[in-house]
Coordinates of C-alpha atoms (C1' of nucleotides) in Angstrom, one line a residue:
Chain A
M1 CA 140.0 137.2 112.2
S2 CA 142.6 134.6 111.6
Q3 CA 143.3 132.5 114.6
P4 CA 147.0 131.5 114.6
E5 CA 146.6 129.2 117.5
S6 CA 147.2 125.5 116.8
T7 CA 146.5 125.2 113.1
D8 CA 148.8 122.2 113.1
A9 CA 146.8 119.0 113.0
R10 CA 149.5 116.8 114.5
P11 CA 151.1 117.3 117.9
S12 CA 153.3 114.5 116.8
T13 CA 155.0 113.9 120.1
T14 CA 152.6 114.0 123.1
T15 CA 153.9 110.6 123.7
D16 CA 155.2 111.3 127.2
A17 CA 153.8 108.4 129.1
T18 CA 154.5 110.2 132.2
G19 CA 152.2 112.9 133.5
L20 CA 149.6 113.8 130.9
A21 CA 148.4 116.3 133.5
D22 CA 147.5 118.7 130.7
M23 CA 144.3 118.4 128.7
P24 CA 145.8 120.0 125.7
D25 CA 144.3 121.7 122.6
S26 CA 144.5 118.3 120.9
V27 CA 140.8 118.0 121.3
A28 CA 140.1 121.5 120.0
A29 CA 142.5 120.8 117.1
G30 CA 140.8 117.5 116.4
A31 CA 144.0 115.5 116.2
I32 CA 142.2 112.2 116.4
N33 CA 139.7 113.3 113.8
H34 CA 142.4 114.3 111.4
A35 CA 144.2 111.1 112.0
I36 CA 141.1 109.0 111.4
L37 CA 140.4 110.9 108.2
R38 CA 143.9 110.4 106.9
V39 CA 143.9 106.7 107.7
A40 CA 140.5 106.3 106.1
R41 CA 141.5 108.1 102.9
L42 CA 144.7 106.2 102.5
H43 CA 143.1 102.9 103.3
R44 CA 140.4 103.5 100.7
M45 CA 142.9 104.7 98.2
L46 CA 145.1 101.6 98.6
A47 CA 142.1 99.3 98.5
G48 CA 140.9 101.0 95.3
Q49 CA 144.3 100.5 93.7
L50 CA 144.4 96.8 94.5
L51 CA 140.8 96.1 93.7
R52 CA 141.1 97.8 90.3
R53 CA 143.3 94.9 89.2
V54 CA 140.6 92.4 89.8
G55 CA 137.9 94.6 88.2
L56 CA 136.0 95.5 91.3
H57 CA 135.2 98.8 93.0
P58 CA 135.6 99.3 96.7
S59 CA 132.7 97.9 98.6
Q60 CA 131.8 95.4 95.9
E61 CA 134.4 93.1 97.3
L62 CA 132.8 93.2 100.7
V63 CA 129.5 92.0 99.2
M64 CA 131.2 89.2 97.3
M65 CA 133.1 88.1 100.4
Q66 CA 129.9 87.9 102.4
L67 CA 128.3 85.8 99.6
W68 CA 131.3 83.5 99.3
D69 CA 131.5 83.1 103.1
R70 CA 127.9 82.8 104.0
G71 CA 126.2 81.7 100.8
P72 CA 123.1 83.3 99.2
Q73 CA 121.7 86.1 101.2
R74 CA 118.8 88.4 101.1
Q75 CA 119.6 92.0 100.2
T76 CA 118.5 93.1 103.6
D77 CA 120.9 90.7 105.2
L78 CA 123.7 92.1 103.1
V79 CA 122.8 95.6 104.1
R80 CA 122.8 94.6 107.8
L81 CA 126.0 92.6 107.6
L82 CA 127.9 95.4 105.8
G83 CA 126.2 98.3 107.7
S84 CA 125.3 99.7 104.3
D85 CA 122.3 101.3 102.8
A86 CA 119.4 99.6 101.1
A87 CA 119.4 101.9 98.2
T88 CA 123.2 101.6 97.7
M89 CA 122.9 97.9 98.0
T90 CA 120.3 97.7 95.2
R91 CA 122.6 99.5 92.8
T92 CA 125.8 97.6 93.8
I93 CA 124.0 94.3 93.4
R94 CA 122.8 95.3 90.0
R95 CA 126.3 96.2 88.9
L96 CA 127.6 92.9 90.2
E97 CA 124.8 91.2 88.4
N98 CA 125.7 93.0 85.1
A99 CA 129.3 92.0 85.7
G100 CA 128.2 88.4 86.0
F101 CA 129.4 87.8 89.5
V102 CA 126.0 87.6 91.1
R103 CA 122.6 86.2 90.4
R104 CA 119.2 87.4 91.8
R105 CA 116.4 85.1 92.5
P106 CA 113.0 85.8 94.0
S107 CA 112.4 84.2 97.3
P108 CA 109.7 81.5 97.1
T109 CA 108.4 82.1 100.5
D110 CA 108.3 85.9 100.6
K111 CA 107.6 87.8 97.5
R112 CA 109.2 90.9 98.8
V113 CA 112.7 89.6 99.1
T114 CA 115.2 88.8 96.4
I115 CA 118.0 86.4 97.2
V116 CA 121.4 87.2 95.9
E117 CA 123.9 84.4 95.2
P118 CA 127.4 84.3 93.8
T119 CA 127.7 82.8 90.3
A120 CA 130.1 80.0 89.4
A121 CA 132.0 82.6 87.4
S122 CA 132.6 84.5 90.5
N123 CA 134.7 81.7 91.9
A124 CA 137.6 82.8 89.7
L125 CA 137.5 86.1 91.5
R126 CA 137.5 84.7 95.0
T127 CA 141.2 83.8 95.1
E128 CA 142.1 87.2 93.7
V129 CA 140.0 89.1 96.1
E130 CA 141.3 87.2 99.0
Q131 CA 144.8 87.9 97.8
V132 CA 144.0 91.6 97.6
W133 CA 142.6 91.5 101.1
M134 CA 145.7 89.8 102.4
D135 CA 148.0 92.3 100.6
L136 CA 146.0 95.1 102.1
E137 CA 146.3 93.6 105.6
T138 CA 150.0 93.0 105.1
S139 CA 150.6 96.5 104.0
V140 CA 149.0 97.8 107.2
A141 CA 150.6 95.3 109.5
E142 CA 154.0 95.1 108.0
G143 CA 156.7 96.6 110.1
M144 CA 154.7 96.1 113.2
T145 CA 155.3 93.5 115.9
P146 CA 152.5 91.1 116.7
A147 CA 152.1 93.1 119.9
Q148 CA 151.7 96.3 118.0
Q149 CA 149.2 94.6 115.7
A150 CA 147.2 93.5 118.7
E151 CA 147.4 97.0 120.0
V152 CA 146.1 98.4 116.7
I153 CA 143.0 96.1 116.8
E154 CA 142.4 97.0 120.4
V155 CA 142.6 100.7 119.8
L156 CA 140.4 100.6 116.7
G157 CA 137.9 98.6 118.6
R158 CA 137.9 101.3 121.3
I159 CA 137.4 104.0 118.7
E160 CA 134.6 102.0 117.1
E161 CA 132.9 101.7 120.4
S162 CA 133.0 105.4 121.1
L163 CA 131.8 106.2 117.6
A164 CA 129.0 103.7 117.7
R165 CA 127.8 105.1 121.0
A166 CA 127.9 108.7 119.7
T167 CA 126.2 107.7 116.5
S168 CA 123.3 106.0 118.2
Q169 CA 122.9 108.9 120.6
E170 CA 122.9 111.2 117.7
A171 CA 120.2 109.3 115.9
Chain B
M1 CA 130.8 93.0 119.1
S2 CA 134.3 92.3 118.2
Q3 CA 135.1 89.1 116.4
P4 CA 134.0 88.7 112.9
E5 CA 133.7 85.0 112.9
S6 CA 135.2 84.4 109.5
T7 CA 133.4 81.2 108.5
D8 CA 136.4 79.4 107.0
A9 CA 135.3 78.0 103.8
R10 CA 139.0 77.4 103.3
P11 CA 141.9 76.9 105.6
S12 CA 144.1 79.8 104.4
T13 CA 147.2 77.7 104.7
T14 CA 149.3 77.3 101.6
T15 CA 149.2 74.3 99.2
D16 CA 147.1 76.3 96.8
A17 CA 148.3 77.3 93.4
T18 CA 148.6 81.0 94.3
G19 CA 151.9 80.7 96.0
L20 CA 150.6 82.4 99.1
A21 CA 153.0 82.3 102.0
D22 CA 152.0 81.2 105.4
M23 CA 150.3 83.9 107.3
P24 CA 148.6 84.3 110.6
D25 CA 144.9 83.9 110.3
S26 CA 144.5 87.4 111.5
V27 CA 146.1 88.7 108.4
A28 CA 144.1 86.3 106.2
A29 CA 140.9 87.3 107.9
G30 CA 141.8 90.9 107.5
A31 CA 140.9 91.9 111.1
I32 CA 142.7 95.2 110.9
N33 CA 141.2 96.0 107.5
H34 CA 137.7 95.3 108.8
A35 CA 138.3 97.4 111.8
I36 CA 139.6 100.3 109.8
L37 CA 136.5 100.1 107.5
R38 CA 134.2 100.1 110.4
V39 CA 135.8 103.0 112.1
A40 CA 136.0 105.0 108.8
R41 CA 132.3 104.3 108.1
L42 CA 131.2 105.3 111.6
H43 CA 133.3 108.3 111.7
R44 CA 132.0 109.5 108.3
M45 CA 128.5 108.9 109.4
L46 CA 128.8 110.8 112.6
A47 CA 130.6 113.7 110.9
G48 CA 127.8 113.8 108.3
Q49 CA 125.2 113.9 111.1
L50 CA 126.9 116.8 112.8
L51 CA 127.8 118.7 109.7
R52 CA 124.2 118.5 108.4
R53 CA 123.2 120.9 111.1
V54 CA 125.5 123.6 109.8
G55 CA 124.6 123.0 106.2
L56 CA 127.8 121.4 105.0
H57 CA 128.6 118.1 103.5
P58 CA 131.6 116.0 104.6
S59 CA 134.8 117.3 103.1
Q60 CA 133.4 120.8 102.6
E61 CA 134.3 121.6 106.1
L62 CA 137.8 120.6 105.5
V63 CA 138.1 123.1 102.6
M64 CA 136.7 125.8 104.7
M65 CA 138.9 125.1 107.6
Q66 CA 142.0 125.3 105.4
L67 CA 140.8 128.6 104.0
W68 CA 140.0 130.0 107.5
D69 CA 143.4 128.8 108.8
R70 CA 145.6 129.7 105.9
G71 CA 143.7 132.3 104.0
P72 CA 143.1 132.4 100.3
Q73 CA 144.5 129.4 98.4
R74 CA 144.9 128.2 94.9
Q75 CA 142.8 125.2 94.1
T76 CA 145.9 123.2 93.5
D77 CA 147.1 124.0 97.0
L78 CA 143.8 122.9 98.5
V79 CA 144.0 119.7 96.6
R80 CA 147.5 119.1 97.9
L81 CA 146.7 120.1 101.5
L82 CA 143.6 117.8 101.6
G83 CA 145.0 115.0 99.5
S84 CA 142.0 115.3 97.3
D85 CA 141.4 115.3 93.6
A86 CA 141.5 118.3 91.2
A87 CA 138.2 117.3 89.7
T88 CA 136.5 116.9 93.0
M89 CA 137.9 120.1 94.2
T90 CA 136.5 122.0 91.3
R91 CA 133.0 120.8 92.0
T92 CA 133.3 121.2 95.8
I93 CA 134.5 124.8 95.4
R94 CA 131.7 125.6 93.0
R95 CA 129.1 124.3 95.5
L96 CA 130.7 126.3 98.3
E97 CA 130.7 129.3 96.0
N98 CA 127.0 128.8 95.3
A99 CA 126.3 128.5 99.0
G100 CA 128.1 131.9 99.5
F101 CA 130.9 130.6 101.6
V102 CA 133.7 131.1 99.1
R103 CA 134.7 133.5 96.4
R104 CA 136.9 132.8 93.4
R105 CA 139.3 135.2 91.9
P106 CA 141.7 134.8 89.0
S107 CA 145.3 135.1 89.9
P108 CA 146.8 138.3 88.5
T109 CA 150.2 136.7 87.9
D110 CA 149.2 133.4 86.5
K111 CA 146.2 133.2 84.3
R112 CA 145.8 129.5 84.9
V113 CA 145.1 129.6 88.6
T114 CA 142.0 130.7 90.4
I115 CA 142.4 131.8 94.0
V116 CA 139.8 130.7 96.5
E117 CA 139.0 132.8 99.5
P118 CA 136.5 132.6 102.3
T119 CA 133.7 135.2 102.3
A120 CA 132.8 137.4 105.2
A121 CA 129.6 135.5 105.4
S122 CA 131.5 132.3 106.0
N123 CA 132.8 133.7 109.3
A124 CA 129.4 132.9 110.9
L125 CA 130.0 129.3 109.9
R126 CA 133.5 129.1 111.4
T127 CA 132.4 128.9 115.0
E128 CA 129.8 126.3 114.2
V129 CA 132.2 124.1 112.3
E130 CA 134.8 124.3 115.0
Q131 CA 132.1 123.3 117.5
V132 CA 131.2 120.3 115.3
W133 CA 134.8 119.4 115.1
M134 CA 135.2 119.5 118.8
D135 CA 132.1 117.5 119.4
L136 CA 133.4 114.9 117.0
E137 CA 136.7 114.8 118.8
T138 CA 135.0 114.6 122.1
S139 CA 132.8 111.8 120.9
V140 CA 135.8 109.7 120.0
A141 CA 137.9 110.6 123.0
E142 CA 135.2 110.5 125.6
G143 CA 135.5 107.5 127.9
M144 CA 139.3 107.3 127.2
T145 CA 142.0 108.2 129.6
P146 CA 144.5 110.8 128.3
A147 CA 147.0 107.9 128.0
Q148 CA 144.6 106.0 125.9
Q149 CA 144.0 109.1 123.7
A150 CA 147.7 109.4 123.2
E151 CA 147.9 105.7 122.3
V152 CA 145.1 106.2 119.8
I153 CA 147.1 109.0 118.1
E154 CA 150.2 106.9 118.1
V155 CA 148.5 103.9 116.7
L156 CA 146.8 105.8 114.0
G157 CA 150.0 107.5 113.1
R158 CA 151.6 104.1 112.7
I159 CA 148.8 102.9 110.4
E160 CA 149.0 106.0 108.4
E161 CA 152.7 105.5 107.9
S162 CA 152.3 102.0 106.7
L163 CA 149.5 102.9 104.4
A164 CA 151.4 105.9 103.0
R165 CA 154.4 103.6 102.3
A166 CA 152.3 101.0 100.6
T167 CA 150.3 103.6 98.6
S168 CA 153.4 105.2 97.2
Q169 CA 154.9 101.9 96.3
E170 CA 151.8 101.0 94.5
A171 CA 151.8 104.1 92.5
Chain C
dC1 C1' 162.5 133.1 69.2
dA2 C1' 160.1 128.5 68.5
dC3 C1' 159.0 124.2 70.4
dC4 C1' 157.5 121.2 73.9
dA5 C1' 156.7 119.3 78.5
dT6 C1' 154.4 120.7 82.6
dT7 C1' 151.0 122.9 85.3
dT8 C1' 146.3 124.3 86.3
dA9 C1' 141.6 124.0 85.9
dC10 C1' 137.6 122.1 83.9
dT11 C1' 134.2 118.5 82.0
dG12 C1' 132.4 113.8 81.3
dT13 C1' 131.7 109.6 83.3
dC14 C1' 131.2 105.9 86.7
dC15 C1' 131.0 104.5 91.4
dG16 C1' 129.6 104.4 96.5
dA17 C1' 127.1 106.9 100.3
dA18 C1' 123.2 109.0 102.0
dC19 C1' 118.4 110.9 102.2
dA20 C1' 113.6 111.1 100.6
dA21 C1' 109.8 109.1 98.6
dG22 C1' 107.3 105.6 96.7
dT23 C1' 105.5 100.6 95.8
dA24 C1' 104.3 96.1 96.9
dA25 C1' 104.1 92.4 100.0
dA26 C1' 103.7 90.5 104.5
dT27 C1' 102.4 91.0 109.3
dC28 C1' 100.0 92.7 113.2
dC29 C1' 95.9 93.7 115.7
dG30 C1' 91.4 95.2 116.8
Chain D
dC1 C1' 88.1 90.0 108.2
dG2 C1' 90.1 94.5 107.2
dG3 C1' 92.7 98.4 108.0
dA4 C1' 97.2 100.0 110.0
dT5 C1' 101.9 99.1 110.3
dT6 C1' 106.1 97.0 109.2
dT7 C1' 109.4 95.1 105.9
dA8 C1' 111.9 94.7 101.4
dC9 C1' 113.2 96.8 97.6
dT10 C1' 113.4 100.4 94.1
dT11 C1' 114.0 105.1 92.1
dG12 C1' 115.4 110.0 92.2
dT13 C1' 118.6 113.2 93.7
dT14 C1' 122.8 115.2 95.6
dC15 C1' 127.3 114.7 97.2
dG16 C1' 132.5 113.2 97.4
dG17 C1' 136.0 110.3 95.0
dA18 C1' 138.4 108.8 91.2
dC19 C1' 140.0 108.3 86.2
dA20 C1' 140.3 110.1 81.4
dG21 C1' 140.5 113.6 78.4
dT22 C1' 140.7 118.6 77.1
dA23 C1' 142.2 123.5 76.8
dA24 C1' 144.9 127.2 78.2
dA25 C1' 148.9 129.2 80.3
dT26 C1' 153.5 128.7 81.7
dG27 C1' 158.4 127.7 81.7
dG28 C1' 162.4 125.8 80.1
dT29 C1' 165.5 124.4 76.3
dG30 C1' 167.4 124.2 71.9

DNA sequence: CACCATTTACTGTCCGAACAAGTAAATCCG
DNA sequence: CGGATTTACTTGTTCGGACAGTAAATGGTG
């Protein structure tokens, strides 16, 4: 029953830039998947640790950053900008409102929409959140050369493209 | 779809009271962070779509794969292997148990531990889950040359290393 | 042996993510 | 004009993730 073949998630050194003639079990083992999951988990964990200091939960800072950068937004726009979910956004906005960082206002032209805007009180948060965001970016980029950082962005973009294609096909 | 245009409401160069050092705009804008978040979200979304077909929720498949690969495990071991949380694991195991994929057995030598083992019924799942895992890996890797795939793994490993270092320091 | 710190598992609570379903308003179209 | 459809938002539910607190068992040390 047990399949002793390639239970290891990391081939670690397939880094021979030479032949690559073999199409190894890496796909079967899901090496890239595992790597993405580990990165995602660590990234979320670190972001959570940093955001806790400013009193926000992960994802709330993304909403605030959109509002700070782009000004008042409809909830639907926030959903679209963040690739989130309408139901989730409703609750996140409510919590941000209860925390005093956001205000909700009905649209005068369309009675369906509610416009979300950052409060003056939220401005105190802005610097802190941007500091957290920079700390996070620095933690990832530190120890990398600028060329490596550019490579990271390129590679992540490639993955994103693949995933977006697969997701849309799946839908 | 690549450049988040970062409407600069502020020029991210020093002279503010926060004592921020000069940084490349890319760091201030958090380009890598954004990219990681997008990849993580898409990856989770796609995994969720695929896993739904086999009746599992994301992360449950990871527990099952550990059990299939390594045999019966203590909950603590599963937590450690998956980098998860003890509380989360308790509930995930309970759901897998209710679904009939897992059985729990008290350890004869240590009355604190419960040993989790896959049921015979779960074997039917195994092939499906492995297929999902391969589909997922294929979706990510497809359209990439083997060299690019190797580059992806290398880059993700580099990010993981940075994040792991930062996370441990933060703790 | 007795005491105490550690380990293991569980529960409660709060949060985001996702799906389903429902309501109200706006828009489209015949 | 009026019904059908689309849009915007909300609520209910289930899940993973994380923190805090608890209880029981274990293991080491005085």
